[in-house]
Tab-separated table of C-alpha atoms and ligand atoms in Angstrom:
chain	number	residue	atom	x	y	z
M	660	UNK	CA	-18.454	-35.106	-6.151
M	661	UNK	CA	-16.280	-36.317	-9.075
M	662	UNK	CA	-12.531	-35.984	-7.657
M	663	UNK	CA	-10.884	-35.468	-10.894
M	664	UNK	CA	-13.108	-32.288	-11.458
M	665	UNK	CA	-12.235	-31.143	-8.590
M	666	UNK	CA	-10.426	-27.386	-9.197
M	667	UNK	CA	-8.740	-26.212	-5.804
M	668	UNK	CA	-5.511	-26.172	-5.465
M	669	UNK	CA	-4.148	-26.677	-2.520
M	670	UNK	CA	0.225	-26.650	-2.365
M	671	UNK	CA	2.952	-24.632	-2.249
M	672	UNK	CA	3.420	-22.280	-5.806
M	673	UNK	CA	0.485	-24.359	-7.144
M	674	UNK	CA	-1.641	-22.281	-9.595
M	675	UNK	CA	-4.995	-21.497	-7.845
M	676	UNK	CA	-8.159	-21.948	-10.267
M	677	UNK	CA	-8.853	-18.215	-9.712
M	678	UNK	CA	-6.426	-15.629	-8.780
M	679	UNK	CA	-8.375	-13.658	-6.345
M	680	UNK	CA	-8.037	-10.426	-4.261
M	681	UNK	CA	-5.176	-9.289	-6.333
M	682	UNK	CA	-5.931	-7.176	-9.100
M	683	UNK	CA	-4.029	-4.039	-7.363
M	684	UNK	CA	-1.252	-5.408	-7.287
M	685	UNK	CA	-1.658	-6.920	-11.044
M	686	UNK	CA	-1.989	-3.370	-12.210
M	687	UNK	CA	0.689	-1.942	-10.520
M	688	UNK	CA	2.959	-4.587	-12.010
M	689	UNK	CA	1.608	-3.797	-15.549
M	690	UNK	CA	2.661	-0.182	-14.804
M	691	UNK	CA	6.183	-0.813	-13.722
M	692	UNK	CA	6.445	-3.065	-17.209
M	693	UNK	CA	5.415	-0.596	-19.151
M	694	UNK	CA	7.209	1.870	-17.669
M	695	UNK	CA	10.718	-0.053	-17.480
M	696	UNK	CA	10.070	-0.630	-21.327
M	697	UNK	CA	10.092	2.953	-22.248
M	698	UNK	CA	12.814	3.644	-20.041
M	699	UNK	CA	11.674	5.843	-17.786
M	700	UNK	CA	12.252	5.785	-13.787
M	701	UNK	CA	10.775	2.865	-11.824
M	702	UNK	CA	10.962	1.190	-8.662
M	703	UNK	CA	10.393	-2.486	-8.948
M	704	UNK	CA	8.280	-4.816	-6.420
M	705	UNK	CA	8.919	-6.482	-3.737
M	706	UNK	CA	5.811	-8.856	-2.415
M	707	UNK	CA	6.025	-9.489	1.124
M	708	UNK	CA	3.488	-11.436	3.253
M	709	UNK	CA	3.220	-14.469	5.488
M	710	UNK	CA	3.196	-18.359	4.080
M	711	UNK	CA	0.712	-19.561	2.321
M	712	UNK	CA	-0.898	-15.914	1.428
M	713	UNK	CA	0.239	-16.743	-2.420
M	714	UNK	CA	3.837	-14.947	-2.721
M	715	UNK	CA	4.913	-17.603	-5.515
M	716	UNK	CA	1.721	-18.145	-7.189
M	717	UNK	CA	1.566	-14.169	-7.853
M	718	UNK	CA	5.914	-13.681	-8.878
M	719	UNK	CA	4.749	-16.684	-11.269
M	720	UNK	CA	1.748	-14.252	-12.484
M	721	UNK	CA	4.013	-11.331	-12.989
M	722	UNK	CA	6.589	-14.005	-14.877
M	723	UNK	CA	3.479	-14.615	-17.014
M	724	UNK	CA	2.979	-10.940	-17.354
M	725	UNK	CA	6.516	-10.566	-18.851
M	726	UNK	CA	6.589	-13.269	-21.065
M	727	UNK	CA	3.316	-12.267	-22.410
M	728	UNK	CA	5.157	-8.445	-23.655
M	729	UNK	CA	8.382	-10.936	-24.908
M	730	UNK	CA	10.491	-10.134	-22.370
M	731	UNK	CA	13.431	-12.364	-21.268
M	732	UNK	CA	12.401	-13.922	-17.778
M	733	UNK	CA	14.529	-15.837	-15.222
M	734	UNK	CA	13.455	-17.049	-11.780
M	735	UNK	CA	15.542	-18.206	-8.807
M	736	UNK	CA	14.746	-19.322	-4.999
M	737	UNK	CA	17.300	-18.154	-2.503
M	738	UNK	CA	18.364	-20.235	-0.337
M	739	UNK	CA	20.344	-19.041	3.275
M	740	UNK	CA	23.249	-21.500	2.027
M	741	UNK	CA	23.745	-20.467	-1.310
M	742	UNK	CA	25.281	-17.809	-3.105
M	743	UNK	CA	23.117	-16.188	-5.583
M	744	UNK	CA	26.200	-16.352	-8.550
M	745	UNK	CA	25.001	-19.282	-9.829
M	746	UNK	CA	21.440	-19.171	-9.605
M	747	UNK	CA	21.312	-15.610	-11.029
M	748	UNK	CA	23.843	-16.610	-14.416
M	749	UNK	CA	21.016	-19.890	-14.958
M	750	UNK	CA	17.684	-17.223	-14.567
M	751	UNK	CA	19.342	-14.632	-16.748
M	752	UNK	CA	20.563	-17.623	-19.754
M	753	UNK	CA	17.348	-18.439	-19.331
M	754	UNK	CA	15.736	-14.685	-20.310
M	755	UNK	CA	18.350	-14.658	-22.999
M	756	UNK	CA	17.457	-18.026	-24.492
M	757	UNK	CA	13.981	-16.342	-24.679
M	758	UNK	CA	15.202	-13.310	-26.240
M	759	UNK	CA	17.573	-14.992	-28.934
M	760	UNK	CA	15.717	-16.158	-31.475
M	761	UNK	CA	14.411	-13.005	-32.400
M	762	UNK	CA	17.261	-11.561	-32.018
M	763	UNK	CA	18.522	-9.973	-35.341
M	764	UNK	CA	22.368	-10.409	-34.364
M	765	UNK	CA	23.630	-13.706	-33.654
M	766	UNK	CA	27.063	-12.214	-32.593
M	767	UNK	CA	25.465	-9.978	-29.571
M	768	UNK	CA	23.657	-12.696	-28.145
M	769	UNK	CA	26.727	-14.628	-28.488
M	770	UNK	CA	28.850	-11.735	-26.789
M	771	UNK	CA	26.665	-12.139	-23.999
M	772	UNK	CA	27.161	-15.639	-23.481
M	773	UNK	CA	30.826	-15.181	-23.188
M	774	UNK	CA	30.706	-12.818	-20.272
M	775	UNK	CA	27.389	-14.962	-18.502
M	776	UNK	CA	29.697	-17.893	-18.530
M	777	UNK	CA	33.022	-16.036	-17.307
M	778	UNK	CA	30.361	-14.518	-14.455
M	779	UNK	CA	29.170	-17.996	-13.693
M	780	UNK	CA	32.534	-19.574	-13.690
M	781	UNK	CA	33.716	-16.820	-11.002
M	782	UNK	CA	31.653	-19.017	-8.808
M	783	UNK	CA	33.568	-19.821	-5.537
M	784	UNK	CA	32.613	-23.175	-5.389
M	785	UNK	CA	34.028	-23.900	-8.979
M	786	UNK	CA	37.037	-21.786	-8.349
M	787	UNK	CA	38.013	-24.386	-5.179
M	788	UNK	CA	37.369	-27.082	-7.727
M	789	UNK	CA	34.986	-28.736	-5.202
M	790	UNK	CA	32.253	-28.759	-7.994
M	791	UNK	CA	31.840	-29.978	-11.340
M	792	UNK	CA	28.807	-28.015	-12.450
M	793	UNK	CA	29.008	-26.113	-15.790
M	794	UNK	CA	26.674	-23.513	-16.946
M	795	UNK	CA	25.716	-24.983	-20.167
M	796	UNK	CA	27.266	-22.548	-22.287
M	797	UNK	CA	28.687	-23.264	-25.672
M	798	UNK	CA	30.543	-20.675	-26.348
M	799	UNK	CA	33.606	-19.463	-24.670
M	800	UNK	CA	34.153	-17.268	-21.447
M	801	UNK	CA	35.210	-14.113	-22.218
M	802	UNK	CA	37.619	-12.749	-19.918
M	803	UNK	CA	37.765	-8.660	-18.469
M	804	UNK	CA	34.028	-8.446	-17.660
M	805	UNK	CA	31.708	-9.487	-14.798
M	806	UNK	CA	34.256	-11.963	-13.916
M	807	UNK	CA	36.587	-10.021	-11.442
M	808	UNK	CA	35.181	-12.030	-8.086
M	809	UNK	CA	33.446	-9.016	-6.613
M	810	UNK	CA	30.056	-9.948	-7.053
M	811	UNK	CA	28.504	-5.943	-6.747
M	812	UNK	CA	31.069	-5.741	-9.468
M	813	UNK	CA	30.206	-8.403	-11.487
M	814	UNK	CA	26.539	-7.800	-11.178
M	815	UNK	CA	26.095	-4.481	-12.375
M	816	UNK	CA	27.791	-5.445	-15.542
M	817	UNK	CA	26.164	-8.429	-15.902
M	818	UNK	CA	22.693	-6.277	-15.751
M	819	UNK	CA	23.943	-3.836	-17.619
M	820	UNK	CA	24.751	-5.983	-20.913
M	821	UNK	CA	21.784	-8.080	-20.503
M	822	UNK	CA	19.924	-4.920	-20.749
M	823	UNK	CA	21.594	-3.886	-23.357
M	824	UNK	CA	20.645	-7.282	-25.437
M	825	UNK	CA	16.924	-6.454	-24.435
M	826	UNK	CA	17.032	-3.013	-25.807
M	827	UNK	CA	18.070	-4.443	-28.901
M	828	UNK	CA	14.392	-5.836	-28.874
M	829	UNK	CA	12.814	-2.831	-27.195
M	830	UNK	CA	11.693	-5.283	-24.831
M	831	UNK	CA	13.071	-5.826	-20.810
M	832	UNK	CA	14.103	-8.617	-18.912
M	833	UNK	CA	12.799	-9.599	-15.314
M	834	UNK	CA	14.557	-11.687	-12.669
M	835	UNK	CA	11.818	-13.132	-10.287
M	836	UNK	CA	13.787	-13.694	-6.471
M	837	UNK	CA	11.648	-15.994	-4.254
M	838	UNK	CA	12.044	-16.657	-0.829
M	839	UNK	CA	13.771	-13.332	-1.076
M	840	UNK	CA	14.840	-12.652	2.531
M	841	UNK	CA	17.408	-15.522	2.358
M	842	UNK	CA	19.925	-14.254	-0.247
M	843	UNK	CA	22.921	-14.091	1.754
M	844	UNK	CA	23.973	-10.384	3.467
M	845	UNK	CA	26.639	-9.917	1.229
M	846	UNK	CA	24.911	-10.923	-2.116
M	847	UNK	CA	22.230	-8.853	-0.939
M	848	UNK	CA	24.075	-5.674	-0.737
M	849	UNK	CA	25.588	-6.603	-4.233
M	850	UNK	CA	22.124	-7.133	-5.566
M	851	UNK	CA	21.121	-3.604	-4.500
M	852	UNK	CA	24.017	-2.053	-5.670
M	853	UNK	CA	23.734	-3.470	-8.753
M	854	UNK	CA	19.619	-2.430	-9.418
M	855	UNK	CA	20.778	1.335	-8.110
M	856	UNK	CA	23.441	1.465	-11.118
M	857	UNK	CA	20.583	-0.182	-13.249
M	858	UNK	CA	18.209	2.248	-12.253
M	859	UNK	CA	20.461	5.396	-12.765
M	860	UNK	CA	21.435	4.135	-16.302
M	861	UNK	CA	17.420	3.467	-16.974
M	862	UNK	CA	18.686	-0.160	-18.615
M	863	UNK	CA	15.721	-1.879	-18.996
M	864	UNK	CA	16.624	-4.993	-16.408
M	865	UNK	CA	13.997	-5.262	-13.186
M	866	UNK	CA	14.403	-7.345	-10.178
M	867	UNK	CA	10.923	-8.427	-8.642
M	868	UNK	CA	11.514	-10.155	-5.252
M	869	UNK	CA	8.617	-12.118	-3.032
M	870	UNK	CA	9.337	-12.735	0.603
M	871	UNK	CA	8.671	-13.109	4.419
M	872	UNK	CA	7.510	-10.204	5.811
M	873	UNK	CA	10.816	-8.560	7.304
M	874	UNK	CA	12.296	-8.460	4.045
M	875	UNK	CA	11.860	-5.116	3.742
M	876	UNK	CA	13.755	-4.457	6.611
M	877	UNK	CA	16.574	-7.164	5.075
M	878	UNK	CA	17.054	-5.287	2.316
M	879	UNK	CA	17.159	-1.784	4.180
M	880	UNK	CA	19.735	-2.983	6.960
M	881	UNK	CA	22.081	-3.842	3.945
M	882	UNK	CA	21.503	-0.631	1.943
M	883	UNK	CA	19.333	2.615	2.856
M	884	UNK	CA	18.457	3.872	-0.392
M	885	UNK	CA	17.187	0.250	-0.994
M	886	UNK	CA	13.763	1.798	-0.314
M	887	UNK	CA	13.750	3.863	-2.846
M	888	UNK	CA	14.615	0.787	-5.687
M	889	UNK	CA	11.900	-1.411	-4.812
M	890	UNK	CA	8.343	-0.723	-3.829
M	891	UNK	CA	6.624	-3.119	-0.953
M	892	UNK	CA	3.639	-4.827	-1.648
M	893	UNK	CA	2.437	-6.884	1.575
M	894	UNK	CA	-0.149	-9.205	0.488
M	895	UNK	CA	-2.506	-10.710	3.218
M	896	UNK	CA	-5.041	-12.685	4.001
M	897	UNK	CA	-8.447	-12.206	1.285
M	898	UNK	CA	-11.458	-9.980	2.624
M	899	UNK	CA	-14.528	-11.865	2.356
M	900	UNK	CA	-15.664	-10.934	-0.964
M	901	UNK	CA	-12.733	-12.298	-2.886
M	902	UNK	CA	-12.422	-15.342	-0.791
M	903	UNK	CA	-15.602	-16.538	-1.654
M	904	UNK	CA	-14.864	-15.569	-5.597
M	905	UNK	CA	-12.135	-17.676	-5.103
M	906	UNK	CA	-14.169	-20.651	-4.001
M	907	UNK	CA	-17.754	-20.018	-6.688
M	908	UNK	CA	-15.961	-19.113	-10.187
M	909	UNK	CA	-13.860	-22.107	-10.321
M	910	UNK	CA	-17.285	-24.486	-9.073
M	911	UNK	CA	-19.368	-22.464	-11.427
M	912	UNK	CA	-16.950	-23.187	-14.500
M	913	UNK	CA	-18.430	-27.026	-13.348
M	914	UNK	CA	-21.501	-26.140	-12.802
M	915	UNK	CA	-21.125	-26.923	-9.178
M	916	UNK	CA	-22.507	-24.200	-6.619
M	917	UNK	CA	-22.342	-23.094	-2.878
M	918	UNK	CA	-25.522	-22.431	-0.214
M	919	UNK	CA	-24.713	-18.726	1.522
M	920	UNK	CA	-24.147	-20.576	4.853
M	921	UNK	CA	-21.779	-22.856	3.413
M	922	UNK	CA	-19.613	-19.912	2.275
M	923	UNK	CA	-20.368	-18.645	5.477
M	924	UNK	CA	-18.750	-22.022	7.086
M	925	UNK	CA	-15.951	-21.818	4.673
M	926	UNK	CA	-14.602	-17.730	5.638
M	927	UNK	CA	-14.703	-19.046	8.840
M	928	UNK	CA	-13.110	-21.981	8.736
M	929	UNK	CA	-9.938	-20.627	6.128
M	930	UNK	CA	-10.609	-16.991	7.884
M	931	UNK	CA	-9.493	-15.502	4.283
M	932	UNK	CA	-5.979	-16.982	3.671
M	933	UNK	CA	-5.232	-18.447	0.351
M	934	UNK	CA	-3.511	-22.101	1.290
M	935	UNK	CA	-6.487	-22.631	3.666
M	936	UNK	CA	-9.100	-21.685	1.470
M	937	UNK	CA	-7.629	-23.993	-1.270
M	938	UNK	CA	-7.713	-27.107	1.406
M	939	UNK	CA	-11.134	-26.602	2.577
M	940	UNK	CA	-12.158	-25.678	-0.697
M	941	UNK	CA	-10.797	-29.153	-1.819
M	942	UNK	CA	-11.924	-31.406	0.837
M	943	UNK	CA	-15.598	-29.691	0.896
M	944	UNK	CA	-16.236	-30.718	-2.587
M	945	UNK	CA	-14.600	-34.035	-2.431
M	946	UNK	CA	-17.148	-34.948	0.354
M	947	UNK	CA	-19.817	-33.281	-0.596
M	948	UNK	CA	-22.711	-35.850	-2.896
M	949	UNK	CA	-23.722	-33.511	-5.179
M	950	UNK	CA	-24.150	-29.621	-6.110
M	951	UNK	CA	-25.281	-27.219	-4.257
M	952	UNK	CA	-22.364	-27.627	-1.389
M	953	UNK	CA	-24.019	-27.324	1.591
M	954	UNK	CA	-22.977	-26.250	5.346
M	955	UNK	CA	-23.593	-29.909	6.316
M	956	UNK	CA	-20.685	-30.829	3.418
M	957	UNK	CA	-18.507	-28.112	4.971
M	958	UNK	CA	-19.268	-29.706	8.427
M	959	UNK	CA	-18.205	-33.134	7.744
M	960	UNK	CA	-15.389	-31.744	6.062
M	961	UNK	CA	-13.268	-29.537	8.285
M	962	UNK	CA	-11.756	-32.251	10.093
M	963	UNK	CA	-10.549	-33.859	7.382
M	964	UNK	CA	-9.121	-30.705	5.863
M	965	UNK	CA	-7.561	-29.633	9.215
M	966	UNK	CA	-6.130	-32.977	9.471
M	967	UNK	CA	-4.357	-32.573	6.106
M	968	UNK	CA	-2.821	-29.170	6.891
M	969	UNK	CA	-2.052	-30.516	10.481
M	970	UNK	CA	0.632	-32.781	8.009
M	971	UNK	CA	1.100	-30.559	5.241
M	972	UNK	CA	1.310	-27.312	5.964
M	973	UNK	CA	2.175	-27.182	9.599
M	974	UNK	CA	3.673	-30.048	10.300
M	975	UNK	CA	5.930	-30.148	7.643
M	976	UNK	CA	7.578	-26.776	9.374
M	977	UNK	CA	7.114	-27.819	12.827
M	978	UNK	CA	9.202	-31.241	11.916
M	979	UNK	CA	12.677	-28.545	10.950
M	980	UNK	CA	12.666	-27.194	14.389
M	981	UNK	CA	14.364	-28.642	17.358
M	982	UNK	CA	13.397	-29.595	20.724
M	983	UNK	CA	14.646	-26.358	22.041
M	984	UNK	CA	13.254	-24.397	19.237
M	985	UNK	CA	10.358	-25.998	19.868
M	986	UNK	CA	9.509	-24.863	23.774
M	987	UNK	CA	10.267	-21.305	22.093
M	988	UNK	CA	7.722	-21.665	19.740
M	989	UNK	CA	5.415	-23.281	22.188
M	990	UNK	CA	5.896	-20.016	24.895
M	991	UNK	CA	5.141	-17.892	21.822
M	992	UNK	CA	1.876	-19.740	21.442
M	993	UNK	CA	0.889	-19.646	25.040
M	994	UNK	CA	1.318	-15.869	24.899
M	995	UNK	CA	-1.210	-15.285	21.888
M	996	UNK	CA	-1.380	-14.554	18.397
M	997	UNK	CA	-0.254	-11.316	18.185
M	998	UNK	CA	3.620	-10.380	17.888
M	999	UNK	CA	5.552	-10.786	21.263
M	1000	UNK	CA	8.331	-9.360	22.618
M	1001	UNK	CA	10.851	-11.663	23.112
M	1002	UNK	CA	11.737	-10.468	27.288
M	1003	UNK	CA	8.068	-12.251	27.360
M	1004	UNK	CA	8.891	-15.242	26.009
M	1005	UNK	CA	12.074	-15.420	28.125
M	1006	UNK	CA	9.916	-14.945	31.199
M	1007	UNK	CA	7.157	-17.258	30.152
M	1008	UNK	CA	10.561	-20.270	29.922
M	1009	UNK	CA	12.568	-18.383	32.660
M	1010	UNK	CA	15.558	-17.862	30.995
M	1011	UNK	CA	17.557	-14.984	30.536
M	1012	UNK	CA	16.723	-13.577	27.173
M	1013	UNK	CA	20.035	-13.733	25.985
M	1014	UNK	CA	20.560	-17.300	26.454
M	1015	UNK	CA	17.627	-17.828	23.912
M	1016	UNK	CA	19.283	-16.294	20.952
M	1017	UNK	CA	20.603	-18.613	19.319
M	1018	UNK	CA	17.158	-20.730	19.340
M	1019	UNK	CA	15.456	-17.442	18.284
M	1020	UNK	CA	18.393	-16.567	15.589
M	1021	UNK	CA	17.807	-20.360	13.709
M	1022	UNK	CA	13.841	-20.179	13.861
M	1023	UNK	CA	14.330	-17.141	12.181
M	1024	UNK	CA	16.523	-18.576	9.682
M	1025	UNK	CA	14.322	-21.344	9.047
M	1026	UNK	CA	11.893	-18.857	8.065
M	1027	UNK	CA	9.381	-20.133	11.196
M	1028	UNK	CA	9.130	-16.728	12.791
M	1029	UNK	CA	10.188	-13.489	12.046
M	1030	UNK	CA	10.889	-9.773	13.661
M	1031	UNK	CA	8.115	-7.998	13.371
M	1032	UNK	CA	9.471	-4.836	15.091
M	1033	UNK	CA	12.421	-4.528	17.319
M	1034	UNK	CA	12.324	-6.571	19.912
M	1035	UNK	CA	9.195	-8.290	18.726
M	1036	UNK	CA	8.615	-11.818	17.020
M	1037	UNK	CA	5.888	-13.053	15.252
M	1038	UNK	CA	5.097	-16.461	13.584
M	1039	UNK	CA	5.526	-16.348	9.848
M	1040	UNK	CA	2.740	-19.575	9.134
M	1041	UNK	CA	-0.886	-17.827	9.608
M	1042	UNK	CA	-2.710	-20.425	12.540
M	1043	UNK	CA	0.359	-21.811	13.888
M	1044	UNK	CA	-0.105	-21.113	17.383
M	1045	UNK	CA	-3.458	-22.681	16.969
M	1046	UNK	CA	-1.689	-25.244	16.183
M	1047	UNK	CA	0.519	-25.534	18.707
M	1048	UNK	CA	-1.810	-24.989	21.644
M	1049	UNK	CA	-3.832	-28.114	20.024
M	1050	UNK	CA	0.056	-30.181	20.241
M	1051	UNK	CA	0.939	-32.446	22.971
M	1052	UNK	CA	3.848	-30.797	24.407
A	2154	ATP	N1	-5.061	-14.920	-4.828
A	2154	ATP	C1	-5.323	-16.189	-4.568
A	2154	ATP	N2	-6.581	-16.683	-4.650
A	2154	ATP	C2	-6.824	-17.977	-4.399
A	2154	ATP	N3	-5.896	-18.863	-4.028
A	2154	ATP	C3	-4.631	-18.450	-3.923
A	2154	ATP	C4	-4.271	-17.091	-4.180
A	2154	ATP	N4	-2.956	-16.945	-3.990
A	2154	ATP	C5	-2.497	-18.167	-3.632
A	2154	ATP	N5	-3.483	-19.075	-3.595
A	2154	ATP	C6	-3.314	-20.484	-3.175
A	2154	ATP	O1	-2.660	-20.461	-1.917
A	2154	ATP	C7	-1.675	-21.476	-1.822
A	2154	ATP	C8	-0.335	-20.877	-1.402
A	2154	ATP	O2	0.200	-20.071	-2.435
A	2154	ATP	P1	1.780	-19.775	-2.522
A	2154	ATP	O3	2.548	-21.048	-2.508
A	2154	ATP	O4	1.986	-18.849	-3.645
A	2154	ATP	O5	2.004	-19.001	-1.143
A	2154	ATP	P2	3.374	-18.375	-0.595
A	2154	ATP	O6	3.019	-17.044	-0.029
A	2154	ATP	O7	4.423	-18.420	-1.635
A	2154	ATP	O8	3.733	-19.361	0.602
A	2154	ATP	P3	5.201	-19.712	1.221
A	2154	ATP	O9	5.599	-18.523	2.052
A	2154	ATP	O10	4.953	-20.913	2.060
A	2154	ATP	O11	6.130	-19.954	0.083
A	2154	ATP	C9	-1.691	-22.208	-3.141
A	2154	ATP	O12	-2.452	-23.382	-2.972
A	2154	ATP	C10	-2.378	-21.265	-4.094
A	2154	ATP	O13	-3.113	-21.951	-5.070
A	2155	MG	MG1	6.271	-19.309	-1.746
């Protein structure tokens, strides 16, 4: 059928046609908003789940959310060789450049911008003078706040006069953290710190993070009351039900439907998670002539779609690891799909567990597997030891 109607989506952050399967989590955001606005005690979210399960697509929903009650919104994606200084001064002009124009004094906002820019400038990349980058602020830094080099320091007051600009406006701001769990240990402790003091001063400033699914225990290893700031929401794979709303209400909005079996084909085939539902969703109507979709479309299909996440999806992650990284992953296939203690995987390569840390350490880094529990490790892409049992070793 006609490619350029077709609605699926598949691609990391892209907007799916039909945000399924998440309306709990929708609701609870709407509560913390609302909540946070009138000032009153709130733990913000955390979204934690596996690639591909839609992390991104729902921190952009929650963005949406915010915008959509005029708060000031600002978005960043960590990265394990980057301090958060910089990224976090660009979100939060951002959220204030929302917030401005309706601001009623000029001077305040300005105020602000003074003390963003001496924050930003505290940078330790700018301080070696090893970069030219300037935060794009007119006006000058102001000097005896947020700038003393300490980021836990400088980020509690940051937060707390950027709150204080969005009380003004009776409004809040939100700062969206993607990729959460690779904010460096340090800036993560400072980040913490720095929502606690929020939180005990009820300033109307949230951070909303999104992440692999040991975040949590990220964020706890750096502070214990961390719990108690942010409340976990693991997202997984879609039951049946809102998988297949995910696939009809976008074809129905075309006028295109599905036969039962093909649906049936389809749960199978995607088993429920978002990214694969998207690509066999895409492919499937590509192929098929014309409307209804039919198992027989969904048959000729598959290996086309599977051959496009074979690139895309898993291919593109196997491609960052190294040969040694590789045989770990490979042992961690042969062993199954559920998590595996690593004394396993040492046995199945006979080594000495030790001497596979640092292969274990730099998957884990490059967000390929995680730690499930102690002493267990688990891959983070849903399929991939499929995957790699199909791979020529
Ligand atoms: N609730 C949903 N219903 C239907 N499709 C969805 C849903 N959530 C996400 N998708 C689709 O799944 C794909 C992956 O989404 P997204 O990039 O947000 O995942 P992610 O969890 O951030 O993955 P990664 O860990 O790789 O960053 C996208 O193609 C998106 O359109
Ligand atoms: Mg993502």
């Amino acid at each position: 059928m006609d490619p350029v109607r077709n609605p699926y989506a598949p691609g990391a952050g892209q907007r799916p046609p039909e945000l399924a399967g998440r309306d709990r989590e929708l609701q609870q955001f709407e509560v913390v908003l609302e909540r946070v606005a009138r000032g009153r005690p709130e733990r913000s979210m955390v979204v934690t789940g596996l690639r591909g399960v839609g992390k991104t697509v729902l921190l952009n929903t929650f963005k949406s959310m915010a915008m959509q009650r005029l708060w000031g919104t600002g978005k960043i994606e960590a990265r394990p060789d980057q301090s958060i200084r910089r990224p976090v001064a660009a979100a939060l002009h951002m959220a204030i450049r929302e917030l401005a124009p309706r601001h009623r004094a000029p001077e305040r906002i300005e105020e602000f911008l003074g003390v963003l820019k001496a924050f930003a400038m505290r940078d330790p990349a700018a301080a070696k003078g090893t970069s030219h980058w300037s935060p794009g602020i007119e006006v000058p830094a102001s000097r005896g706040r947020a700038d003393s080099g300490d980021l836990e320091i400088d980020l509690t007051e940051l937060f707390v006069d950027a709150a204080g600009v969005a009380t003004d406006l009776a409004v809040g701001i939100a700062l969206f953290i993607d990729e959460m769990q690779d904010v460096q240990p340090a800036d993560v402790s400072a980040l913490c710190a720095a929502c606690h003091e929020l939180s005990q001063t009820g300033g109307p400033l949230i951070v909303v993070g999104a992440g692999l699914p040991h975040l949590p225990s990220v964020l706890s290893a750096s502070k214990s009351y961390s719990e108690r700031l942010f409340r976990y929401a693991r997202i997984d794979k879609l039951d049946r039900e809102a998988a297949d709303l995910a696939l009809i209400l976008p074809a129905r909005e075309e006028e295109v439907e599905f036969t039962q079996d093909a649906l049936d084909a389809l749960y199978e085939a995607a088993d429920g998670y978002p990214y694969f539902v998207q690509a066999y969703g895409k492919v499937a109507w590509d192929l098929a002539p014309r409307t209804p979709i039919t198992l027989e479309d969904v048959k000729v299909s598959a290996p086309e779609a599977e051959e496009e996440l074979a690139v895309g999806f898993f291919g593109s992650r196997y491609e960052r690891a190294t040969p040694a990284e590789r045989d770990y992953m490979h042992a961690m296939a042969q062993i199954g799909d559920e998590p595996v203690p690593t004394a396993e995987v040492a046995d199945a390569l006979g080594r000495k567990p030790s001497s596979l840390s640092p292969a274990r350490d730099s998957l884990i880094k490059k967000g390929l597997i995680y730690s499930a529990e102690r002493g267990l490790i688990a891959f983070t892409v849903p399929h991939f030891g499929k995957f790699l049992r199909a791979q020529p070793v």
